[in-house]
Amino acid sequence: MSAGSDKPATYLAQALGHVEPASRGLAPAIYPATTYERDADLTLPGGAEYARDDNPGYTLAEEMLAKLEGGAEAMLYASGMAAAVALFQSLRSGDSVIAPEVMYFGLKAWLQDFGERFGLNVRFVANDADAYAAALKERPAKLVWAETPANPLWQVTDLAAVAEACRAAGAKLGVDNTVPTPLFTRPLELGADYVMHSATKSLNGHSDVVAGALVTGNADDPLWQGAHVQRHKGGAIAGPFEAWLLARGMRTLAVRVERAAANAMRIAEALEARGDVTVLYPGLPSHPGHAIAKRQMTGGFGSMMSVLTGGGQERAYRVKAGLRLFRRATSLGGVESLVEHRRMVEGPTSMAPDDLLRLSVGIEDADDLIADLMQALDGA
Ligand code: PLP
């Protein structure tokens, strides 16, 4: 399957040139079967045996994602969490893990809990390449985790530098690439070993699928093989309809994320120009991680930002209540713009200040979104 181009917008729109073998249909089929018939000689002519985890409907989304990330192989999972967890559960009790102190809070909480019960040694370090290097020098690690820009403060981590430190220490590097998407950051090219996605977010893009994925540059890698076993035996698999919706959503990924990132840039500039709020967005020259982001992120800075409204939680809540277009909901990466008081959602251990509102910028008209934010801030 090939759309004859290495440009993501082209091969995504054409779903790698996919044609359904039976019908010549240009839209892929959905494969609901849970079991597949053997021939009289007991071989499996279609390749699939049992739908945990053989589903021909995974192939297209996995091939699109592997190509986008420049990887050798991709695997779909039931959720982003299931994908990340499959890698960590491939470790052995007593293994050492390094993860950033600012990261998706659900995975951080899982690491703390599972690490303790399973006997993993989990250390959290500042979202900064020097901090990773120092931690690796102090004690080696089997698996190192990074997330950049990191939710919800959007620190930028130099992935090439972290990958270099990992290589020197014999550690494997996994990167949560959900927020930038492979359109804007390609961790495998920067030296990472695995990429994880919450495909629930921008990859699907329409807030109607829960799915996750892992990608690797080396399908023979032992942890990758372990993640295969986790999916096959543990059964955290994507449903057939979810896999189909995901491939469908990915066909418009390029146009969605480019538009959302352009909107986000305009919103960040307009908010910063007010002078009464602090904007955390890696695309702004005022952002401490801007220089690294400029080097590492190609073509855009993504659709996620946070705004410190000033005036504590009360003012943040008033701004949030006053928004008319931004939908008050969790999650990110959909076509619709969302606002969330992150500390309320994450709880008392959150790294988010009281006055932080997280924005997931969608593909609506940028002037509409800016006007909405301005009226809510003015009214609060
Ligand atoms: N990583 C990031 C950056 C996320 O925002 C999320 C979900 O919010 C996840 C991972 C987990 O993904 P899922 O909800 O698909 O399990």
mmCIF file of C-alpha atoms and ligand atoms in Angstrom:
data_model
loop_
_atom_site.group_PDB
_atom_site.id
_atom_site.type_symbol
_atom_site.label_atom_id
_atom_site.label_comp_id
_atom_site.label_asym_id
_atom_site.label_seq_id
_atom_site.Cartn_x
_atom_site.Cartn_y
_atom_site.Cartn_z
ATOM 1 C CA MET A 1 0.000 0.000 0.000
ATOM 2 C CA SER A 2 1.415 3.383 -0.899
ATOM 3 C CA ALA A 3 0.087 6.762 -1.914
ATOM 4 C CA GLY A 4 3.416 7.382 -3.674
ATOM 5 C CA SER A 5 4.447 10.340 -1.536
ATOM 6 C CA ASP A 6 6.430 10.940 1.630
ATOM 7 C CA LYS A 7 4.405 14.045 2.491
ATOM 8 C CA PRO A 8 2.081 13.284 5.448
ATOM 9 C CA ALA A 9 -0.803 15.393 4.087
ATOM 10 C CA THR A 10 -0.794 13.277 0.929
ATOM 11 C CA TYR A 11 -0.354 9.765 2.263
ATOM 12 C CA LEU A 12 -2.721 10.396 5.179
ATOM 13 C CA ALA A 13 -5.502 11.796 2.977
ATOM 14 C CA GLN A 14 -5.141 8.771 0.714
ATOM 15 C CA ALA A 15 -4.840 6.295 3.615
ATOM 16 C CA LEU A 16 -1.556 5.072 2.122
ATOM 17 C CA GLY A 17 -3.438 4.344 -1.103
ATOM 18 C CA HIS A 18 -5.586 1.708 0.622
ATOM 19 C CA VAL A 19 -8.055 -0.202 -1.558
ATOM 20 C CA GLU A 20 -10.317 -2.904 -0.123
ATOM 21 C CA PRO A 21 -9.298 -6.139 -1.847
ATOM 22 C CA ALA A 22 -12.828 -7.616 -2.103
ATOM 23 C CA SER A 23 -14.741 -4.529 -3.317
ATOM 24 C CA ARG A 24 -12.115 -2.048 -4.569
ATOM 25 C CA GLY A 25 -13.686 0.343 -2.069
ATOM 26 C CA LEU A 26 -11.552 3.357 -1.123
ATOM 27 C CA ALA A 27 -12.865 3.257 2.443
ATOM 28 C CA PRO A 28 -11.505 0.417 4.575
ATOM 29 C CA ALA A 29 -13.773 -2.307 5.939
ATOM 30 C CA ILE A 30 -14.583 -2.947 9.610
ATOM 31 C CA TYR A 31 -13.682 -6.436 10.830
ATOM 32 C CA PRO A 32 -16.007 -7.451 13.679
ATOM 33 C CA ALA A 33 -15.111 -11.199 13.590
ATOM 34 C CA THR A 34 -13.678 -12.566 16.823
ATOM 35 C CA THR A 35 -12.478 -15.813 15.254
ATOM 36 C CA TYR A 36 -11.113 -16.888 11.872
ATOM 37 C CA GLU A 37 -11.471 -20.205 10.055
ATOM 38 C CA ARG A 38 -8.587 -22.530 9.399
ATOM 39 C CA ASP A 39 -8.136 -24.461 6.154
ATOM 40 C CA ALA A 40 -8.389 -28.245 6.164
ATOM 41 C CA ASP A 41 -4.611 -28.400 6.590
ATOM 42 C CA LEU A 42 -5.063 -26.239 9.751
ATOM 43 C CA THR A 43 -3.279 -23.195 8.313
ATOM 44 C CA LEU A 44 -4.790 -19.711 8.628
ATOM 45 C CA PRO A 45 -4.977 -18.362 5.056
ATOM 46 C CA GLY A 46 -6.025 -14.894 6.219
ATOM 47 C CA GLY A 47 -3.254 -14.716 8.815
ATOM 48 C CA ALA A 48 -5.623 -13.938 11.707
ATOM 49 C CA GLU A 49 -6.614 -16.530 14.316
ATOM 50 C CA TYR A 50 -8.481 -14.881 17.207
ATOM 51 C CA ALA A 51 -9.410 -11.245 17.681
ATOM 52 C CA ARG A 52 -7.380 -10.764 20.846
ATOM 53 C CA ASP A 53 -5.243 -9.338 19.167
ATOM 54 C CA ASP A 54 -5.490 -10.383 15.506
ATOM 55 C CA ASN A 55 -7.667 -7.841 13.762
ATOM 56 C CA PRO A 56 -7.029 -7.040 10.077
ATOM 57 C CA GLY A 57 -8.710 -3.692 10.814
ATOM 58 C CA TYR A 58 -5.707 -2.577 12.886
ATOM 59 C CA THR A 59 -3.299 -2.761 9.981
ATOM 60 C CA LEU A 60 -4.169 0.481 8.236
ATOM 61 C CA ALA A 61 -4.036 2.725 11.327
ATOM 62 C CA GLU A 62 -0.836 1.000 12.479
ATOM 63 C CA GLU A 63 0.857 1.418 9.100
ATOM 64 C CA MET A 64 -0.179 5.069 8.875
ATOM 65 C CA LEU A 65 1.179 5.750 12.358
ATOM 66 C CA ALA A 66 4.425 3.800 11.819
ATOM 67 C CA LYS A 67 5.054 5.838 8.660
ATOM 68 C CA LEU A 68 4.216 9.123 10.381
ATOM 69 C CA GLU A 69 6.662 8.388 13.208
ATOM 70 C CA GLY A 70 9.335 6.945 10.902
ATOM 71 C CA GLY A 71 9.047 3.649 12.820
ATOM 72 C CA ALA A 72 9.372 -0.024 11.927
ATOM 73 C CA GLU A 73 6.166 -1.139 13.645
ATOM 74 C CA ALA A 74 3.153 0.296 15.480
ATOM 75 C CA MET A 75 0.633 -1.389 17.777
ATOM 76 C CA LEU A 76 -2.853 -0.183 18.627
ATOM 77 C CA TYR A 77 -4.166 -0.526 22.180
ATOM 78 C CA ALA A 78 -7.446 0.025 23.968
ATOM 79 C CA SER A 79 -6.285 3.438 25.241
ATOM 80 C CA GLY A 80 -3.210 5.606 25.612
ATOM 81 C CA MET A 81 -2.858 4.366 29.182
ATOM 82 C CA ALA A 82 -3.034 0.734 28.034
ATOM 83 C CA ALA A 83 -0.263 1.441 25.509
ATOM 84 C CA ALA A 84 2.063 3.080 28.049
ATOM 85 C CA VAL A 85 1.313 0.481 30.706
ATOM 86 C CA ALA A 86 2.162 -2.361 28.274
ATOM 87 C CA LEU A 87 5.752 -1.090 28.116
ATOM 88 C CA PHE A 88 6.139 -0.624 31.873
ATOM 89 C CA GLN A 89 4.586 -4.020 32.566
ATOM 90 C CA SER A 90 7.259 -5.560 30.345
ATOM 91 C CA LEU A 91 9.879 -4.554 32.919
ATOM 92 C CA ARG A 92 10.975 -6.830 35.757
ATOM 93 C CA SER A 93 10.505 -6.232 39.424
ATOM 94 C CA GLY A 94 13.558 -4.332 40.688
ATOM 95 C CA ASP A 95 14.102 -2.493 37.365
ATOM 96 C CA SER A 96 14.684 1.232 37.514
ATOM 97 C CA VAL A 97 12.551 3.850 35.723
ATOM 98 C CA ILE A 98 13.023 7.597 35.299
ATOM 99 C CA ALA A 99 10.033 9.791 34.459
ATOM 100 C CA PRO A 100 9.424 13.549 34.409
ATOM 101 C CA GLU A 101 7.821 15.308 37.368
ATOM 102 C CA VAL A 102 5.432 17.119 35.009
ATOM 103 C CA MET A 103 3.626 14.618 32.803
ATOM 104 C CA TYR A 104 0.118 13.305 32.121
ATOM 105 C CA PHE A 105 -1.077 12.958 35.702
ATOM 106 C CA GLY A 106 -2.917 9.664 35.145
ATOM 107 C CA LEU A 107 0.233 7.867 34.034
ATOM 108 C CA LYS A 108 2.269 9.480 36.810
ATOM 109 C CA ALA A 109 -0.229 8.236 39.416
ATOM 110 C CA TRP A 110 -0.225 4.753 37.847
ATOM 111 C CA LEU A 111 3.595 4.675 37.893
ATOM 112 C CA GLN A 112 3.688 5.661 41.552
ATOM 113 C CA ASP A 113 1.134 3.026 42.511
ATOM 114 C CA PHE A 114 2.312 0.180 40.243
ATOM 115 C CA GLY A 115 5.957 1.004 40.904
ATOM 116 C CA GLU A 116 5.449 0.556 44.607
ATOM 117 C CA ARG A 117 3.389 -2.633 44.378
ATOM 118 C CA PHE A 118 5.512 -4.267 41.645
ATOM 119 C CA GLY A 119 8.886 -3.248 43.045
ATOM 120 C CA LEU A 120 9.887 -0.894 40.234
ATOM 121 C CA ASN A 121 12.264 1.824 41.315
ATOM 122 C CA VAL A 122 10.600 4.952 39.898
ATOM 123 C CA ARG A 123 12.353 8.302 40.097
ATOM 124 C CA PHE A 124 10.811 11.585 38.943
ATOM 125 C CA VAL A 125 13.136 14.299 37.622
ATOM 126 C CA ALA A 126 12.729 17.871 36.363
ATOM 127 C CA ASN A 127 11.564 18.134 32.728
ATOM 128 C CA ASP A 128 15.019 19.024 31.592
ATOM 129 C CA ALA A 129 17.740 17.077 29.741
ATOM 130 C CA ASP A 130 20.419 17.910 32.343
ATOM 131 C CA ALA A 131 18.233 16.507 35.126
ATOM 132 C CA TYR A 132 17.761 13.259 33.179
ATOM 133 C CA ALA A 133 21.519 12.998 32.526
ATOM 134 C CA ALA A 134 22.341 13.601 36.209
ATOM 135 C CA ALA A 135 19.803 10.971 37.342
ATOM 136 C CA LEU A 136 21.178 8.436 34.869
ATOM 137 C CA LYS A 137 24.736 9.111 36.074
ATOM 138 C CA GLU A 138 23.656 8.626 39.668
ATOM 139 C CA ARG A 139 22.009 5.278 38.952
ATOM 140 C CA PRO A 140 21.269 3.534 35.624
ATOM 141 C CA ALA A 141 17.692 2.923 34.511
ATOM 142 C CA LYS A 142 16.084 0.372 32.245
ATOM 143 C CA LEU A 143 13.361 2.639 30.860
ATOM 144 C CA VAL A 144 13.288 6.424 30.725
ATOM 145 C CA TRP A 145 10.064 8.313 29.979
ATOM 146 C CA ALA A 146 9.663 11.792 28.507
ATOM 147 C CA GLU A 147 6.731 13.996 27.561
ATOM 148 C CA THR A 148 7.213 17.248 25.667
ATOM 149 C CA PRO A 149 5.597 19.746 25.734
ATOM 150 C CA ALA A 150 4.581 18.448 29.168
ATOM 151 C CA ASN A 151 1.006 18.605 30.316
ATOM 152 C CA PRO A 152 -0.142 21.060 31.764
ATOM 153 C CA LEU A 153 2.813 23.471 32.151
ATOM 154 C CA TRP A 154 4.205 22.755 28.666
ATOM 155 C CA GLN A 155 7.880 22.553 29.578
ATOM 156 C CA VAL A 156 9.939 21.551 26.559
ATOM 157 C CA THR A 157 12.495 18.758 26.946
ATOM 158 C CA ASP A 158 15.414 18.364 24.541
ATOM 159 C CA LEU A 159 14.727 14.823 23.324
ATOM 160 C CA ALA A 160 18.003 14.446 21.385
ATOM 161 C CA ALA A 161 19.956 15.293 24.547
ATOM 162 C CA VAL A 162 17.888 12.898 26.700
ATOM 163 C CA ALA A 163 18.298 10.165 24.057
ATOM 164 C CA GLU A 164 22.059 10.717 24.072
ATOM 165 C CA ALA A 165 22.186 10.395 27.873
ATOM 166 C CA CYS A 166 20.065 7.228 27.671
ATOM 167 C CA ARG A 167 22.322 5.687 25.033
ATOM 168 C CA ALA A 168 25.404 6.398 27.145
ATOM 169 C CA ALA A 169 23.722 4.781 30.177
ATOM 170 C CA GLY A 170 22.267 1.791 28.302
ATOM 171 C CA ALA A 171 18.682 2.883 28.996
ATOM 172 C CA LYS A 172 15.708 2.775 26.613
ATOM 173 C CA LEU A 173 13.751 5.971 25.995
ATOM 174 C CA GLY A 174 9.973 6.127 25.571
ATOM 175 C CA VAL A 175 8.242 9.375 24.615
ATOM 176 C CA ASP A 176 4.598 10.361 25.020
ATOM 177 C CA ASN A 177 4.113 12.156 21.690
ATOM 178 C CA THR A 178 0.378 12.742 22.128
ATOM 179 C CA VAL A 179 0.518 16.517 22.411
ATOM 180 C CA PRO A 180 2.851 17.528 19.550
ATOM 181 C CA THR A 181 1.739 14.670 17.238
ATOM 182 C CA PRO A 182 4.228 13.264 14.706
ATOM 183 C CA LEU A 183 3.467 16.215 12.450
ATOM 184 C CA PHE A 184 5.422 18.457 14.833
ATOM 185 C CA THR A 185 7.841 16.118 16.669
ATOM 186 C CA ARG A 186 9.365 12.791 15.595
ATOM 187 C CA PRO A 187 11.013 11.285 18.697
ATOM 188 C CA LEU A 188 12.417 8.176 16.961
ATOM 189 C CA GLU A 189 14.462 10.407 14.644
ATOM 190 C CA LEU A 190 15.780 12.197 17.733
ATOM 191 C CA GLY A 191 17.011 8.909 19.218
ATOM 192 C CA ALA A 192 14.016 7.611 21.214
ATOM 193 C CA ASP A 193 13.255 3.884 21.227
ATOM 194 C CA TYR A 194 9.466 4.000 21.601
ATOM 195 C CA VAL A 195 6.718 6.507 20.993
ATOM 196 C CA MET A 196 3.394 6.381 22.811
ATOM 197 C CA HIS A 197 0.151 8.054 21.767
ATOM 198 C CA SER A 198 -3.158 8.606 23.352
ATOM 199 C CA ALA A 199 -4.868 8.160 19.976
ATOM 200 C CA THR A 200 -7.976 9.406 21.781
ATOM 201 C CA LYS A 201 -6.587 12.893 21.161
ATOM 202 C CA SER A 202 -5.317 14.506 17.926
ATOM 203 C CA LEU A 203 -4.691 11.300 15.980
ATOM 204 C CA ASN A 204 -8.408 10.611 15.963
ATOM 205 C CA GLY A 205 -9.330 14.234 16.500
ATOM 206 C CA HIS A 206 -13.106 14.020 16.851
ATOM 207 C CA SER A 207 -13.557 13.172 20.559
ATOM 208 C CA ASP A 208 -15.319 9.921 19.705
ATOM 209 C CA VAL A 209 -12.666 7.205 20.111
ATOM 210 C CA VAL A 210 -10.644 5.926 23.069
ATOM 211 C CA ALA A 211 -7.503 4.257 21.721
ATOM 212 C CA GLY A 212 -3.760 4.234 22.168
ATOM 213 C CA ALA A 213 -0.664 3.220 20.271
ATOM 214 C CA LEU A 214 3.017 2.408 20.574
ATOM 215 C CA VAL A 215 5.593 2.762 17.809
ATOM 216 C CA THR A 216 9.165 1.506 17.688
ATOM 217 C CA GLY A 217 12.122 1.721 15.360
ATOM 218 C CA ASN A 218 13.226 -1.815 16.298
ATOM 219 C CA ALA A 219 10.609 -4.557 16.347
ATOM 220 C CA ASP A 220 13.132 -7.065 17.786
ATOM 221 C CA ASP A 221 13.694 -5.023 20.939
ATOM 222 C CA PRO A 222 12.902 -7.107 24.071
ATOM 223 C CA LEU A 223 10.662 -4.490 25.728
ATOM 224 C CA TRP A 224 8.772 -4.095 22.462
ATOM 225 C CA GLN A 225 8.309 -7.856 22.318
ATOM 226 C CA GLY A 226 7.093 -7.667 25.915
ATOM 227 C CA ALA A 227 4.540 -5.020 24.923
ATOM 228 C CA HIS A 228 3.319 -7.413 22.188
ATOM 229 C CA VAL A 229 2.805 -10.115 24.798
ATOM 230 C CA GLN A 230 1.025 -7.661 27.101
ATOM 231 C CA ARG A 231 -1.431 -6.807 24.330
ATOM 232 C CA HIS A 232 -1.929 -10.399 23.209
ATOM 233 C CA LYS A 233 -2.229 -11.983 26.623
ATOM 234 C CA GLY A 234 -3.426 -8.995 28.669
ATOM 235 C CA GLY A 235 -6.034 -8.121 26.044
ATOM 236 C CA ALA A 236 -6.035 -4.323 26.229
ATOM 237 C CA ILE A 237 -7.015 -4.187 22.564
ATOM 238 C CA ALA A 238 -8.763 -1.571 20.466
ATOM 239 C CA GLY A 239 -12.257 -2.457 19.264
ATOM 240 C CA PRO A 240 -12.810 -2.942 15.516
ATOM 241 C CA PHE A 241 -15.004 0.149 15.189
ATOM 242 C CA GLU A 242 -12.507 2.240 17.190
ATOM 243 C CA ALA A 243 -9.654 1.112 14.918
ATOM 244 C CA TRP A 244 -11.723 2.027 11.895
ATOM 245 C CA LEU A 245 -12.703 5.443 13.275
ATOM 246 C CA LEU A 246 -9.088 6.112 14.166
ATOM 247 C CA ALA A 247 -7.846 5.391 10.625
ATOM 248 C CA ARG A 248 -10.648 7.600 9.325
ATOM 249 C CA GLY A 249 -9.689 10.415 11.700
ATOM 250 C CA MET A 250 -6.010 10.163 10.792
ATOM 251 C CA ARG A 251 -6.789 10.894 7.147
ATOM 252 C CA THR A 252 -7.373 14.532 8.115
ATOM 253 C CA LEU A 253 -4.655 14.739 10.796
ATOM 254 C CA ALA A 254 -2.340 17.066 8.876
ATOM 255 C CA VAL A 255 -4.955 19.656 8.029
ATOM 256 C CA ARG A 256 -6.455 19.563 11.551
ATOM 257 C CA VAL A 257 -3.233 19.936 13.513
ATOM 258 C CA GLU A 258 -1.852 22.628 11.215
ATOM 259 C CA ARG A 259 -5.031 24.669 11.587
ATOM 260 C CA ALA A 260 -5.235 24.112 15.358
ATOM 261 C CA ALA A 261 -1.580 25.089 15.809
ATOM 262 C CA ALA A 262 -2.059 28.249 13.728
ATOM 263 C CA ASN A 263 -5.117 29.121 15.846
ATOM 264 C CA ALA A 264 -3.158 28.416 19.044
ATOM 265 C CA MET A 265 -0.321 30.710 17.962
ATOM 266 C CA ARG A 266 -2.736 33.566 17.274
ATOM 267 C CA ILE A 267 -4.552 33.023 20.572
ATOM 268 C CA ALA A 268 -1.291 32.885 22.541
ATOM 269 C CA GLU A 269 -0.111 36.156 20.980
ATOM 270 C CA ALA A 270 -3.444 37.873 21.583
ATOM 271 C CA LEU A 271 -3.583 36.740 25.221
ATOM 272 C CA GLU A 272 0.013 37.732 25.897
ATOM 273 C CA ALA A 273 -0.594 41.174 24.370
ATOM 274 C CA ARG A 274 -3.220 41.847 27.076
ATOM 275 C CA GLY A 275 -0.438 42.074 29.659
ATOM 276 C CA ASP A 276 -2.682 40.896 32.537
ATOM 277 C CA VAL A 277 -2.304 37.117 32.113
ATOM 278 C CA THR A 278 0.641 34.736 31.735
ATOM 279 C CA VAL A 279 0.548 32.457 28.717
ATOM 280 C CA LEU A 280 2.391 29.135 28.703
ATOM 281 C CA TYR A 281 2.829 28.189 25.035
ATOM 282 C CA PRO A 282 6.118 26.923 23.530
ATOM 283 C CA GLY A 283 5.502 28.933 20.354
ATOM 284 C CA LEU A 284 5.910 32.237 22.205
ATOM 285 C CA PRO A 285 9.475 33.646 22.318
ATOM 286 C CA SER A 286 8.810 34.418 26.018
ATOM 287 C CA HIS A 287 8.408 30.696 26.809
ATOM 288 C CA PRO A 288 11.523 29.297 28.546
ATOM 289 C CA GLY A 289 11.535 26.268 26.234
ATOM 290 C CA HIS A 290 11.026 28.239 23.014
ATOM 291 C CA ALA A 291 14.588 27.820 21.678
ATOM 292 C CA ILE A 292 14.472 24.026 22.072
ATOM 293 C CA ALA A 293 10.926 23.896 20.717
ATOM 294 C CA LYS A 294 11.976 25.858 17.638
ATOM 295 C CA ARG A 295 14.693 23.318 16.946
ATOM 296 C CA GLN A 296 12.765 20.194 17.894
ATOM 297 C CA MET A 297 9.234 20.952 16.725
ATOM 298 C CA THR A 298 8.888 21.108 12.976
ATOM 299 C CA GLY A 299 6.140 23.163 11.393
ATOM 300 C CA GLY A 300 4.233 24.211 14.495
ATOM 301 C CA PHE A 301 4.057 24.251 18.278
ATOM 302 C CA GLY A 302 0.854 22.312 18.757
ATOM 303 C CA SER A 303 -2.606 23.153 19.976
ATOM 304 C CA MET A 304 -2.121 23.066 23.766
ATOM 305 C CA MET A 305 -1.475 26.000 26.087
ATOM 306 C CA SER A 306 -2.242 27.153 29.592
ATOM 307 C CA VAL A 307 -3.220 30.598 30.841
ATOM 308 C CA LEU A 308 -2.471 31.859 34.352
ATOM 309 C CA THR A 309 -5.362 34.225 34.874
ATOM 310 C CA GLY A 310 -4.076 35.823 38.078
ATOM 311 C CA GLY A 311 -6.505 36.239 40.969
ATOM 312 C CA GLY A 312 -6.276 32.613 42.124
ATOM 313 C CA GLN A 313 -8.790 29.855 41.596
ATOM 314 C CA GLU A 314 -11.720 32.260 41.939
ATOM 315 C CA ARG A 315 -10.785 34.348 38.922
ATOM 316 C CA ALA A 316 -9.849 31.251 36.894
ATOM 317 C CA TYR A 317 -13.292 29.778 37.656
ATOM 318 C CA ARG A 318 -14.997 33.035 36.666
ATOM 319 C CA VAL A 319 -13.120 33.135 33.341
ATOM 320 C CA LYS A 320 -14.005 29.530 32.672
ATOM 321 C CA ALA A 321 -17.670 30.129 33.495
ATOM 322 C CA GLY A 322 -17.753 33.166 31.192
ATOM 323 C CA LEU A 323 -16.519 31.353 28.088
ATOM 324 C CA ARG A 324 -19.183 30.798 25.460
ATOM 325 C CA LEU A 325 -17.341 28.931 22.710
ATOM 326 C CA PHE A 326 -14.640 27.013 24.597
ATOM 327 C CA ARG A 327 -16.354 23.894 25.946
ATOM 328 C CA ARG A 328 -15.776 23.117 29.616
ATOM 329 C CA ALA A 329 -14.509 19.548 29.300
ATOM 330 C CA THR A 330 -11.438 17.433 29.835
ATOM 331 C CA SER A 331 -9.286 15.833 27.091
ATOM 332 C CA LEU A 332 -7.561 17.502 24.160
ATOM 333 C CA GLY A 333 -6.776 17.337 20.461
ATOM 334 C CA GLY A 334 -10.358 17.414 19.164
ATOM 335 C CA VAL A 335 -11.746 19.725 16.496
ATOM 336 C CA GLU A 336 -13.597 21.681 19.200
ATOM 337 C CA SER A 337 -11.792 23.975 21.651
ATOM 338 C CA LEU A 338 -11.835 22.939 25.319
ATOM 339 C CA VAL A 339 -11.047 24.664 28.607
ATOM 340 C CA GLU A 340 -10.216 22.971 31.877
ATOM 341 C CA HIS A 341 -9.165 24.001 35.389
ATOM 342 C CA ARG A 342 -6.401 21.462 35.605
ATOM 343 C CA ARG A 343 -5.881 21.560 39.361
ATOM 344 C CA MET A 344 -9.527 20.750 39.968
ATOM 345 C CA VAL A 345 -9.192 17.659 37.762
ATOM 346 C CA GLU A 346 -5.782 16.469 38.964
ATOM 347 C CA GLY A 347 -6.374 17.041 42.674
ATOM 348 C CA PRO A 348 -4.104 18.308 45.457
ATOM 349 C CA THR A 349 -0.901 16.686 44.089
ATOM 350 C CA SER A 350 -1.279 18.651 40.835
ATOM 351 C CA MET A 351 1.707 20.700 39.642
ATOM 352 C CA ALA A 352 -0.760 23.213 38.139
ATOM 353 C CA PRO A 353 -1.182 26.541 39.959
ATOM 354 C CA ASP A 354 -4.635 27.543 41.244
ATOM 355 C CA ASP A 355 -5.180 30.077 38.490
ATOM 356 C CA LEU A 356 -4.219 27.830 35.561
ATOM 357 C CA LEU A 357 -6.706 27.183 32.806
ATOM 358 C CA ARG A 358 -5.658 24.650 30.187
ATOM 359 C CA LEU A 359 -6.823 25.306 26.646
ATOM 360 C CA SER A 360 -7.039 22.698 23.910
ATOM 361 C CA VAL A 361 -7.383 24.773 20.766
ATOM 362 C CA GLY A 362 -9.561 23.388 18.000
ATOM 363 C CA ILE A 363 -10.091 24.282 14.368
ATOM 364 C CA GLU A 364 -12.811 26.903 14.758
ATOM 365 C CA ASP A 365 -12.375 30.448 13.443
ATOM 366 C CA ALA A 366 -9.442 32.014 15.321
ATOM 367 C CA ASP A 367 -11.136 35.439 15.597
ATOM 368 C CA ASP A 368 -14.165 33.817 17.242
ATOM 369 C CA LEU A 369 -11.971 32.003 19.760
ATOM 370 C CA ILE A 370 -9.953 35.125 20.578
ATOM 371 C CA ALA A 371 -13.132 37.204 21.017
ATOM 372 C CA ASP A 372 -14.526 34.542 23.357
ATOM 373 C CA LEU A 373 -11.405 34.543 25.545
ATOM 374 C CA MET A 374 -11.260 38.342 25.610
ATOM 375 C CA GLN A 375 -14.894 38.753 26.696
ATOM 376 C CA ALA A 376 -14.489 36.087 29.402
ATOM 377 C CA LEU A 377 -11.309 37.689 30.768
ATOM 378 C CA ASP A 378 -12.787 41.191 30.605
ATOM 379 C CA GLY A 379 -15.937 40.007 32.372
ATOM 380 C CA ALA A 380 -14.093 38.200 35.163
HETATM 381 N N1 PLP B 1 -0.910 11.078 27.526
HETATM 382 C C1 PLP B 1 -1.442 12.295 27.510
HETATM 383 C C2 PLP B 1 -0.560 13.470 27.216
HETATM 384 C C3 PLP B 1 -2.800 12.465 27.770
HETATM 385 O O1 PLP B 1 -3.331 13.702 27.767
HETATM 386 C C4 PLP B 1 -3.613 11.327 28.051
HETATM 387 C C5 PLP B 1 -5.056 11.460 28.348
HETATM 388 O O2 PLP B 1 -5.539 12.506 28.710
HETATM 389 C C6 PLP B 1 -3.008 10.073 28.055
HETATM 390 C C7 PLP B 1 -1.673 9.980 27.766
HETATM 391 C C8 PLP B 1 -3.822 8.843 28.346
HETATM 392 O O3 PLP B 1 -4.565 8.494 27.212
HETATM 393 P P1 PLP B 1 -5.982 7.735 27.240
HETATM 394 O O4 PLP B 1 -6.977 8.636 27.893
HETATM 395 O O5 PLP B 1 -6.254 7.445 25.795
HETATM 396 O O6 PLP B 1 -5.761 6.481 28.032
#
